[in-house]
XYZ file of C-alpha atoms in Angstrom:
692
model
C 79.118 111.737 184.912
C 75.808 112.860 183.233
C 72.844 110.195 183.501
C 72.113 108.321 180.996
C 68.442 108.855 181.660
C 66.806 111.893 182.738
C 63.658 113.622 182.687
C 63.095 117.380 180.584
C 61.467 120.445 181.340
C 58.687 119.070 179.354
C 58.231 115.390 181.068
C 60.126 113.449 178.211
C 62.751 111.269 178.703
C 66.286 111.989 177.665
C 68.225 108.956 175.813
C 71.598 109.378 174.683
C 73.067 106.721 171.912
C 75.640 104.075 173.178
C 79.829 105.019 172.836
C 80.394 103.179 169.063
C 83.988 102.682 170.186
C 82.611 99.873 171.981
C 80.767 97.903 169.629
C 82.144 98.750 166.274
C 84.197 95.409 164.523
C 87.366 96.324 163.889
C 88.239 95.174 159.806
C 91.148 92.426 159.689
C 94.380 93.339 158.342
C 93.822 90.419 155.465
C 89.998 92.461 154.328
C 92.043 96.058 154.210
C 94.681 94.193 152.154
C 92.819 93.163 149.801
C 90.588 96.151 149.620
C 93.869 98.217 148.670
C 94.645 95.725 145.958
C 91.443 95.759 144.039
C 92.003 100.073 144.041
C 95.332 99.459 142.510
C 94.179 97.482 140.815
C 91.529 99.615 139.029
C 93.527 102.380 139.446
C 96.178 100.778 136.861
C 93.064 99.718 134.855
C 91.818 103.227 134.339
C 95.322 104.174 133.684
C 95.805 101.989 130.373
C 92.954 102.687 129.255
C 93.117 105.956 129.665
C 96.170 106.322 128.233
C 95.721 104.186 125.396
C 91.964 104.944 124.308
C 93.193 108.872 124.122
C 96.899 108.479 123.464
C 97.578 110.925 120.310
C 94.581 113.104 121.379
C 96.677 115.908 122.525
C 96.042 119.478 122.074
C 98.564 122.205 123.210
C 97.027 124.528 125.433
C 96.551 128.319 124.906
C 99.018 130.285 127.790
C 95.342 130.816 129.641
C 94.522 127.230 129.326
C 97.687 125.741 130.391
C 96.962 126.244 134.715
C 93.334 124.892 133.380
C 92.911 120.866 135.348
C 90.822 119.468 132.305
C 88.284 117.282 133.626
C 86.836 113.559 131.773
C 83.331 112.148 131.091
C 82.271 109.148 129.983
C 80.095 111.264 127.648
C 82.838 114.305 126.816
C 83.184 114.353 122.739
C 86.191 115.367 121.557
C 86.946 118.300 119.634
C 87.499 118.638 116.278
C 91.353 118.453 115.835
C 92.871 122.249 114.703
C 95.010 122.457 112.028
C 96.575 124.772 113.646
C 97.249 122.781 116.322
C 101.518 121.650 115.972
C 100.958 119.047 119.250
C 97.850 117.153 117.538
C 98.582 113.612 119.078
C 101.434 114.866 120.742
C 102.445 114.115 124.324
C 101.312 115.122 127.751
C 102.757 118.443 127.817
C 102.225 118.605 131.535
C 103.706 115.077 131.874
C 108.165 114.504 132.816
C 109.945 111.429 133.250
C 109.024 109.505 136.667
C 105.585 111.994 137.527
C 102.268 111.084 137.689
C 100.715 112.556 134.823
C 97.128 114.939 134.298
C 95.070 111.140 134.164
C 92.560 112.843 131.752
C 94.434 115.485 129.920
C 94.234 113.455 126.324
C 90.530 113.599 126.521
C 89.791 117.817 127.257
C 88.175 119.437 124.993
C 87.727 123.025 123.911
C 84.518 124.589 124.427
C 82.387 125.981 121.169
C 83.052 129.719 122.315
C 86.735 128.248 122.763
C 87.216 126.598 119.487
C 85.516 129.532 117.415
C 87.859 131.724 118.762
C 90.589 129.773 117.475
C 89.861 129.666 114.699
C 89.249 133.307 114.495
C 92.592 134.253 115.135
C 95.573 134.015 113.514
C 98.723 132.696 115.161
C 101.710 135.282 114.762
C 104.973 134.137 114.771
C 105.327 134.346 117.830
C 102.275 133.156 119.560
C 103.341 129.897 118.028
C 106.372 130.216 119.254
C 105.069 130.671 122.700
C 102.309 127.782 121.821
C 104.869 125.230 120.986
C 107.439 126.029 123.699
C 106.143 124.025 126.410
C 105.816 120.927 124.335
C 109.333 120.985 122.545
C 110.740 121.506 125.508
C 108.102 117.997 126.511
C 109.960 116.351 123.404
C 113.631 117.058 124.513
C 112.741 115.693 128.256
C 111.350 112.423 126.581
C 114.349 112.144 124.508
C 115.598 109.416 126.207
C 119.758 106.945 125.212
C 119.172 103.733 125.506
C 122.434 101.141 127.233
C 122.973 97.351 126.800
C 123.045 95.410 129.564
C 126.948 95.379 129.649
C 127.448 99.599 130.505
C 128.047 101.014 133.360
C 125.047 103.438 132.329
C 122.440 100.268 132.538
C 120.798 101.040 136.424
C 118.149 102.843 135.205
C 117.226 101.015 131.955
C 115.782 97.861 130.626
C 115.514 97.028 127.241
C 112.071 95.317 126.589
C 111.790 91.928 125.685
C 109.842 89.819 122.588
C 107.977 88.751 125.390
C 106.717 91.871 126.756
C 106.881 94.048 123.564
C 104.634 91.511 121.559
C 102.070 89.992 124.568
C 102.350 92.438 127.696
C 102.536 95.271 125.781
C 100.171 94.450 123.052
C 97.496 96.703 121.962
C 94.263 95.555 121.423
C 92.479 96.188 118.132
C 90.111 98.789 119.578
C 93.102 101.037 120.585
C 94.728 100.584 117.856
C 91.495 101.771 115.392
C 91.412 104.853 117.839
C 94.854 105.346 117.051
C 94.526 104.625 113.370
C 91.366 106.855 113.011
C 92.980 109.919 114.641
C 96.635 109.673 113.191
C 94.430 109.740 109.397
C 92.050 112.799 110.930
C 94.861 114.689 111.041
C 96.936 114.029 108.440
C 93.782 115.205 106.228
C 93.995 118.391 108.085
C 97.730 118.677 108.037
C 97.542 118.129 104.609
C 94.199 120.764 103.993
C 96.404 123.269 105.913
C 99.264 122.704 103.280
C 97.029 124.811 101.047
C 96.964 128.044 102.695
C 100.463 128.474 102.161
C 99.222 129.397 98.965
C 96.049 131.097 99.320
C 96.824 133.263 102.992
C 99.533 135.279 102.867
C 99.794 135.662 106.968
C 100.909 132.167 107.206
C 103.097 132.294 104.613
C 105.039 135.067 105.711
C 105.461 133.386 109.228
C 106.828 130.261 107.729
C 111.159 130.559 108.582
C 112.153 129.067 105.568
C 115.659 129.699 106.351
C 116.046 133.022 103.805
C 114.933 130.917 101.011
C 112.132 132.738 98.558
C 108.850 130.904 99.613
C 107.970 129.632 96.196
C 110.772 128.088 95.685
C 111.800 126.458 99.252
C 107.536 125.113 98.683
C 109.066 123.882 94.560
C 111.491 121.982 96.126
C 109.337 120.899 99.090
C 106.821 119.509 95.885
C 109.550 117.424 94.749
C 109.933 115.596 97.820
C 106.759 114.230 98.611
C 106.241 113.786 95.308
C 109.067 111.227 94.792
C 112.493 111.845 97.987
C 110.007 110.597 100.593
C 107.889 107.720 98.557
C 110.813 105.367 98.775
C 111.346 104.919 102.400
C 108.778 106.658 104.251
C 111.049 108.583 106.214
C 109.713 112.114 106.475
C 106.458 112.160 107.805
C 104.848 115.015 106.286
C 102.005 116.219 108.598
C 103.702 116.554 112.047
C 106.606 118.019 109.531
C 104.635 120.217 107.354
C 102.631 121.392 110.600
C 106.049 121.502 112.500
C 107.401 123.925 109.693
C 103.878 126.532 110.142
C 103.927 126.521 113.490
C 107.626 126.116 114.980
C 107.119 122.535 115.982
C 109.359 119.834 117.206
C 109.576 117.731 114.103
C 111.440 119.630 112.082
C 114.631 122.166 112.288
C 116.896 124.262 110.245
C 119.122 121.122 109.345
C 116.917 118.778 108.175
C 114.872 121.792 105.742
C 118.034 122.090 104.630
C 118.794 118.515 103.687
C 115.548 118.358 102.026
C 116.288 121.515 99.534
C 119.942 119.553 98.620
C 118.387 116.221 97.908
C 115.541 117.984 96.402
C 117.569 120.719 93.856
C 119.593 117.586 92.369
C 116.002 116.487 90.991
C 114.955 119.740 89.627
C 114.956 121.111 86.313
C 115.240 124.951 87.208
C 119.370 125.966 85.801
C 118.732 128.561 89.359
C 119.420 125.708 91.907
C 123.273 125.029 93.053
C 123.600 121.184 92.270
C 126.621 121.411 94.563
C 126.874 118.901 97.635
C 130.373 121.456 98.383
C 127.167 123.639 99.705
C 128.330 124.855 103.144
C 125.064 125.742 104.679
C 123.751 122.262 104.759
C 127.173 120.887 106.566
C 127.908 124.223 108.380
C 124.154 123.098 110.269
C 125.950 120.176 111.309
C 128.088 121.572 113.929
C 124.978 122.833 116.031
C 123.464 119.634 116.006
C 125.723 116.524 116.273
C 126.183 115.918 119.974
C 122.033 116.848 120.337
C 120.803 113.650 119.140
C 116.660 114.545 117.966
C 114.451 112.659 115.319
C 114.367 115.646 112.959
C 118.821 115.529 112.873
C 118.023 111.833 112.506
C 115.871 112.179 109.372
C 118.214 114.977 107.916
C 121.679 113.175 108.145
C 119.683 109.806 106.531
C 118.215 112.377 103.561
C 122.039 113.845 102.924
C 123.699 110.491 102.966
C 120.991 109.248 100.612
C 122.072 112.060 98.214
C 125.346 112.348 98.548
C 125.771 109.350 96.978
C 124.237 110.550 93.983
C 126.437 113.480 93.770
C 130.011 110.691 93.925
C 130.748 111.807 97.513
C 130.255 107.899 98.637
C 132.878 108.360 101.747
C 130.864 111.458 103.199
C 127.112 109.522 102.613
C 128.651 106.674 104.404
C 129.333 108.575 107.196
C 126.381 110.602 107.260
C 124.272 107.680 108.105
C 126.390 106.108 110.281
C 126.211 109.032 112.740
C 122.044 108.604 111.972
C 122.364 104.547 113.005
C 124.533 105.799 116.091
C 121.448 108.556 116.925
C 118.680 105.936 116.423
C 120.089 103.651 118.956
C 120.909 106.615 121.618
C 117.482 108.005 121.311
C 116.112 104.246 121.655
C 114.905 103.904 118.347
C 115.160 100.549 117.305
C 112.893 99.730 120.535
C 109.435 99.590 120.937
C 107.842 101.507 124.099
C 111.445 102.471 125.980
C 111.639 102.197 129.285
C 112.616 106.181 130.923
C 115.735 106.260 132.645
C 115.143 108.750 135.655
C 112.276 106.218 136.534
C 112.176 102.990 134.964
C 108.831 103.445 134.568
C 107.784 102.751 130.744
C 107.526 106.298 128.443
C 103.529 106.305 127.027
C 104.712 108.248 123.754
C 101.765 109.310 121.706
C 100.048 108.032 118.744
C 101.558 110.517 116.497
C 105.292 109.987 118.033
C 105.395 106.124 117.911
C 103.938 106.340 114.029
C 106.923 108.951 113.597
C 109.663 106.477 115.897
C 108.348 103.541 113.969
C 108.291 104.671 110.271
C 112.189 106.699 110.391
C 113.456 103.522 112.180
C 112.401 101.300 109.272
C 113.237 103.712 107.117
C 116.498 104.179 107.956
C 116.595 99.988 107.657
C 115.733 100.445 104.310
C 118.390 103.246 103.948
C 120.728 101.327 105.396
C 120.246 97.891 103.296
C 119.925 100.000 99.886
C 123.795 101.434 100.654
C 125.412 98.237 102.133
C 124.906 97.029 98.505
C 125.382 100.317 96.427
C 128.642 100.419 97.950
C 129.422 97.164 98.659
C 129.987 97.187 102.735
C 128.351 95.690 105.907
C 125.596 96.962 107.136
C 124.936 99.481 110.334
C 121.418 98.110 110.919
C 120.855 95.304 112.254
C 117.247 92.884 112.999
C 118.366 91.022 115.235
C 119.302 94.115 117.638
C 115.873 95.797 117.408
C 111.662 94.782 118.099
C 110.075 97.313 116.099
C 106.609 96.252 114.582
C 106.807 96.633 110.952
C 103.128 97.967 111.715
C 101.895 101.562 110.445
C 99.053 103.536 111.263
C 98.157 106.691 109.018
C 97.535 105.034 105.964
C 96.473 108.678 104.402
C 99.230 108.104 101.817
C 97.804 104.755 101.265
C 94.819 105.615 98.551
C 96.493 109.398 98.199
C 96.030 110.480 94.225
C 99.705 110.131 92.817
C 100.681 111.401 89.675
C 104.053 113.259 88.401
C 104.854 115.932 89.905
C 105.136 118.799 87.277
C 106.933 122.155 88.190
C 104.953 124.860 87.056
C 107.548 127.201 85.428
C 108.839 124.383 83.297
C 105.503 123.804 82.122
C 104.979 127.308 80.953
C 108.261 126.461 78.414
C 107.396 123.287 77.824
C 103.216 122.363 78.017
C 103.561 119.556 75.728
C 105.181 116.702 78.133
C 104.058 113.316 78.802
C 99.935 112.149 79.498
C 100.452 110.140 83.190
C 97.175 108.600 83.954
C 97.223 109.734 88.154
C 96.218 106.469 90.517
C 96.748 105.139 93.665
C 99.919 106.154 95.428
C 99.787 102.560 97.465
C 102.786 104.592 99.206
C 102.555 102.177 102.805
C 102.378 98.712 101.061
C 104.829 99.308 98.596
C 107.279 99.920 101.605
C 106.039 97.642 103.603
C 107.207 95.201 101.054
C 109.789 97.017 100.356
C 110.908 96.499 103.910
C 110.560 92.250 103.743
C 113.221 92.723 100.435
C 115.359 94.498 103.135
C 115.320 91.799 105.589
C 116.166 89.524 102.515
C 118.945 91.638 101.665
C 120.074 91.714 105.496
C 120.769 87.928 105.132
C 121.951 87.660 101.498
C 124.799 89.761 102.320
C 125.211 88.452 105.539
C 125.335 84.361 104.312
C 126.805 84.841 101.158
C 128.583 88.435 100.915
C 130.429 88.737 104.556
C 133.802 88.217 105.791
C 132.960 84.884 107.249
C 131.239 83.416 104.032
C 134.406 82.681 102.627
C 134.517 80.080 105.130
C 131.349 78.461 104.987
C 131.380 75.149 103.851
C 130.479 74.170 101.036
C 126.339 72.494 102.640
C 125.904 75.574 104.751
C 126.469 78.070 102.062
C 124.004 75.997 99.419
C 121.607 75.610 102.845
C 121.151 79.127 102.875
C 121.158 79.869 99.541
C 117.707 77.719 99.532
C 116.504 79.268 102.576
C 116.578 82.676 100.861
C 115.234 81.659 97.363
C 112.145 80.190 99.312
C 111.829 83.668 100.712
C 111.897 85.324 97.163
C 109.607 82.934 96.069
C 107.295 83.889 99.079
C 107.786 87.238 98.673
C 107.100 87.282 94.536
C 103.561 84.867 94.851
C 102.489 87.080 98.220
C 102.816 90.300 96.427
C 99.602 92.113 96.759
C 97.553 92.150 93.263
C 97.427 95.912 93.245
C 101.223 95.894 93.047
C 101.694 93.580 90.449
C 102.892 94.939 87.349
C 103.416 93.037 83.597
C 105.579 95.117 81.606
C 103.750 93.667 78.186
C 100.816 93.973 79.706
C 100.175 96.554 82.623
C 99.971 100.358 82.404
C 103.614 101.876 84.277
C 103.109 102.194 87.958
C 104.948 104.718 90.520
C 108.386 104.968 90.614
C 108.032 103.838 93.981
C 106.156 100.398 92.765
C 108.625 100.418 90.310
C 112.000 100.083 92.644
C 109.813 97.363 94.538
C 109.850 95.087 91.463
C 113.363 95.814 89.780
C 115.203 95.832 93.480
C 113.137 92.258 94.062
C 115.396 90.938 90.724
C 118.948 92.298 91.540
C 118.162 90.064 95.135
C 117.806 87.398 92.652
C 120.627 88.128 91.165
C 122.827 88.608 93.820
C 121.369 85.176 95.162
C 122.792 82.995 92.543
C 126.053 85.010 91.276
C 128.459 84.183 94.092
C 128.520 81.153 92.904
C 129.032 81.536 89.470
C 132.175 83.383 90.336
C 135.362 81.551 90.002
C 137.013 82.250 94.087
C 134.468 84.132 95.657
C 133.812 80.155 97.741
C 135.920 77.763 97.811
C 134.702 75.192 95.788
C 133.063 74.959 92.381
C 129.122 73.605 91.185
C 128.991 71.042 88.934
C 128.007 71.893 85.459
C 123.996 71.091 85.994
C 123.828 73.852 88.672
C 125.998 76.369 87.590
C 124.005 76.194 84.008
C 120.724 76.641 86.613
C 121.634 79.403 87.667
C 123.660 81.058 85.112
C 119.899 80.737 83.607
C 118.232 82.037 86.423
C 120.476 85.241 86.439
C 119.733 85.895 82.541
C 115.827 85.349 82.883
C 116.651 88.245 85.860
C 118.364 90.331 83.498
C 116.090 90.761 81.017
C 112.873 91.424 83.919
C 115.401 94.437 84.522
C 116.021 95.703 80.836
C 111.662 95.069 80.498
C 110.903 97.541 83.826
C 113.648 99.493 82.916
C 112.451 100.233 79.622
C 108.923 101.027 80.933
C 109.882 103.299 83.614
C 111.880 105.423 80.602
C 109.134 105.672 78.702
C 106.635 106.504 81.425
C 109.235 109.043 83.488
C 112.556 108.842 82.253
C 115.641 108.130 83.881
C 116.420 111.656 85.391
C 115.219 111.725 88.509
C 115.515 107.861 88.785
C 116.682 106.473 92.434
C 119.988 105.048 92.877
C 118.399 101.923 92.949
C 117.831 101.708 89.461
C 120.756 101.837 88.744
C 122.212 99.814 90.840
C 119.534 97.286 89.082
C 120.322 98.158 85.215
C 124.247 97.303 86.665
C 123.994 94.152 87.844
C 121.570 93.186 84.740
C 124.419 94.623 82.486
C 127.243 92.478 84.184
C 125.984 89.197 84.407
C 124.953 89.794 80.436
C 128.214 91.021 79.083
C 129.561 87.426 80.332
C 127.365 86.258 77.655
C 127.832 88.605 75.261
C 130.558 86.451 72.571
C 127.586 83.871 72.382
C 126.204 83.791 68.533
C 123.059 86.025 70.728
C 121.988 89.382 69.283
C 119.693 89.697 72.071
C 122.469 89.754 74.374
C 124.076 92.381 73.046
C 120.960 94.554 72.001
C 120.528 94.658 75.665
C 123.486 95.502 76.514
C 123.131 98.505 74.297
C 120.455 99.242 75.927
C 121.474 98.952 79.365
C 124.518 100.999 78.904
C 122.430 104.294 76.874
C 120.457 103.943 80.171
C 123.272 104.651 82.269
C 123.842 106.951 79.994
C 121.322 108.980 80.904
C 120.678 108.219 84.032
C 124.028 109.639 84.871
C 123.445 113.225 82.826
C 120.324 113.261 85.339
C 120.865 112.763 89.065
C 123.534 109.734 88.422
C 126.573 112.176 89.135
C 128.002 109.941 90.946
C 127.562 106.907 88.390
C 131.079 108.561 86.271
C 133.735 105.665 88.440
C 131.379 102.819 87.978
C 130.845 103.817 84.132
C 134.359 103.654 83.988
C 134.771 100.456 85.151
C 131.562 99.453 83.305
C 133.249 100.884 79.477
C 136.801 98.673 80.087
C 134.834 95.762 80.333
C 132.374 96.312 77.641
C 136.103 96.151 75.369
C 137.061 93.143 76.330
C 134.062 91.779 74.709
C 135.053 91.932 71.040
C 130.986 91.242 69.988
C 130.037 94.247 72.153
C 132.734 96.478 70.355
C 132.102 95.605 66.734
C 128.736 96.254 67.520
C 128.152 99.079 70.233
C 129.966 102.216 69.166
C 131.053 103.084 72.624
C 132.481 106.180 72.478
C 130.687 107.806 69.903
C 126.650 106.679 70.066
C 126.123 108.968 66.814
C 122.574 110.302 66.933
C 120.619 108.052 68.627
C 116.819 108.230 70.882
C 118.730 108.089 72.975
C 121.510 110.699 72.964
C 119.285 112.831 70.130
C 122.214 114.077 68.580
C 124.885 114.235 71.117
C 127.884 112.533 72.658
C 125.707 110.916 75.481
C 129.232 109.542 77.394
C 130.996 112.590 77.490
C 132.220 113.378 81.001
C 133.042 109.101 81.127
C 136.731 109.138 81.271
C 138.175 106.736 78.060
C 140.268 103.976 79.126
C 142.709 102.817 76.553
C 142.264 99.363 75.189
C 144.812 97.633 76.941
C 144.139 94.031 74.968
C 143.094 92.522 71.631
C 141.605 89.350 73.752
C 138.492 87.620 74.863
C 136.999 85.040 76.128
C 135.994 82.309 75.659
C 132.526 80.115 76.252
C 134.169 77.951 78.429
C 136.020 80.829 80.353
C 131.585 82.041 80.704
C 130.911 82.904 83.960
C 134.953 82.686 85.658
C 136.294 86.298 86.353
C 138.824 85.607 84.862
C 137.914 88.944 82.711
C 137.381 90.656 85.744
C 140.616 89.141 87.607
C 142.964 91.696 85.800
C 145.650 92.158 88.238
C 148.060 94.697 85.927
C 144.278 97.376 85.435
C 143.185 99.081 88.468
C 140.624 100.119 86.403
C 138.934 96.926 86.813
C 137.181 94.392 89.400
C 138.737 91.717 91.570
C 136.170 87.871 91.164
C 135.747 87.941 94.601
C 134.402 91.290 94.744
C 131.044 90.500 92.228
C 128.838 92.689 92.090
C 128.422 93.872 95.633
C 129.280 97.031 95.372
C 130.130 99.668 92.941
C 133.046 101.826 94.308
C 135.702 98.772 94.971
C 138.011 101.345 93.232
C 137.940 104.981 92.014
């Protein structure tokens, strides 16, 4: 062993260090465990921060960028969102369930040179397909299936509890603000990009309109965005149009053809086929029905909504029913679902969260409207979901709205009515409509379900008081920009008008079952009945004023079917008082009859059955027969010299009597057992199509 100290050639002492292994102080297990816990906590904070701060800022990478590692620095700025990128705000395409993700990919930005090159090079259809292939595959990989606690397949899926939803995973205000700003920027850029379809031939030529000429396809799409989309916000415009232009994941041929089918019902172009039996849409269903996806869900709901107006009630109910099942299968009724492969929370981008919320709530509102119209129990229930009623992309809220005018029609008829444009208030209107949809579910369950007939008088009256309080609260808390007085204010857009007609319809539906004989096992006092009659009559005249304003501003040709349900509900109320010496009732009945005729000649092809029933009921009221020419309206402002009742089968009059004042609201005149064309008393006005 070498000595510790020896003399060198230069007569200098040589020193050797001590063996550190003998003097080092070993760390305790408790210290190591504490440090490990701190490291894990810091890693968790970093992952949560990066996933929330940059959620919704994902970009598609071109093929030469996919292998590049993205690095993050605190001062790194996000590059401007390029409208040609279909995956703006999408999930990390390198992420798969249960696999670690590139923590900083959300925040990567392209260099100025790369950004300039992207703007200079116009992508072809082939390039676009390559660019979006990875994102579509990623979207498919993240499509999850949700199973409940009783399922044999439940082992890897845990339904988020309400506590986790509203406390553990609550996003802070700054995170929502960042996501909101990016979504609005995405929407604004996507809308600007749409103009390139008309101005840049190279863009239009690479869009697959599924065999429909571009002019016709864009005409149908414009009709959709202007009217149909605003009712339930099912179709998230920036994502769908961006996907259409770049072969993205948010539209497929089934959805595109569903929009064509629905919009053709609202178009004045004679070249469009208004045949719901068009084999194209239904043939496509075979290719998509066993592959649940977001665009397929929206397509089924869109088809279901328009088939009601085509008069195919059973097909409409079945299409929407399949959509509701797909929503549950994909977990859209749950916020932040679990990934079945790993049991870990599925991190969704801002655009995916926004779309899922809109699709779920749009389906929920559609379900309640159809349930009323068809008189059938709802398919979606509030108690089965935990989706927040909050939307971050508010771009459409203040977007200018005015009626869409077909360029071809304008060339032949330039002298149309002038409508002053105004903000659409799309989001606030839809949120108010959703509040009414929630009340609708309560009304159906409390007063029109099979259990309600066995409920006690006390329980039913308590339910009525709760519903009435909810409706009163809704009316008094309505935002100022959505208030409307037909006698004073200019008529708002159609989707806002539907909001008000729906409210007054729910008022009638709340009071009416207590007045129909046989609906419940008890009869209210005379004073209580009079109070409810006055409420229903008031609601009917409120609806009349709203419909009159609607007709003057837009005509009823393109009205949504909820408008027809409101009119039908109101006229049934007034018919039960038409025997009284009150000309105002007769005039209101005349108004609603001709208004429903106008609607049936437009979008309301499916109204023939209900109008046939209504005509039969009108013939049972002597004063109505004396003062209203039901079969030959003659030359009026409504008919313009034509027989507007054409197409409604004439039902021969089978009796001569009418109901007396003591039978008002008794329901006896509705319960004609020998006449198959009449409603049963206990059906009241819950549903049009009790019999065809």
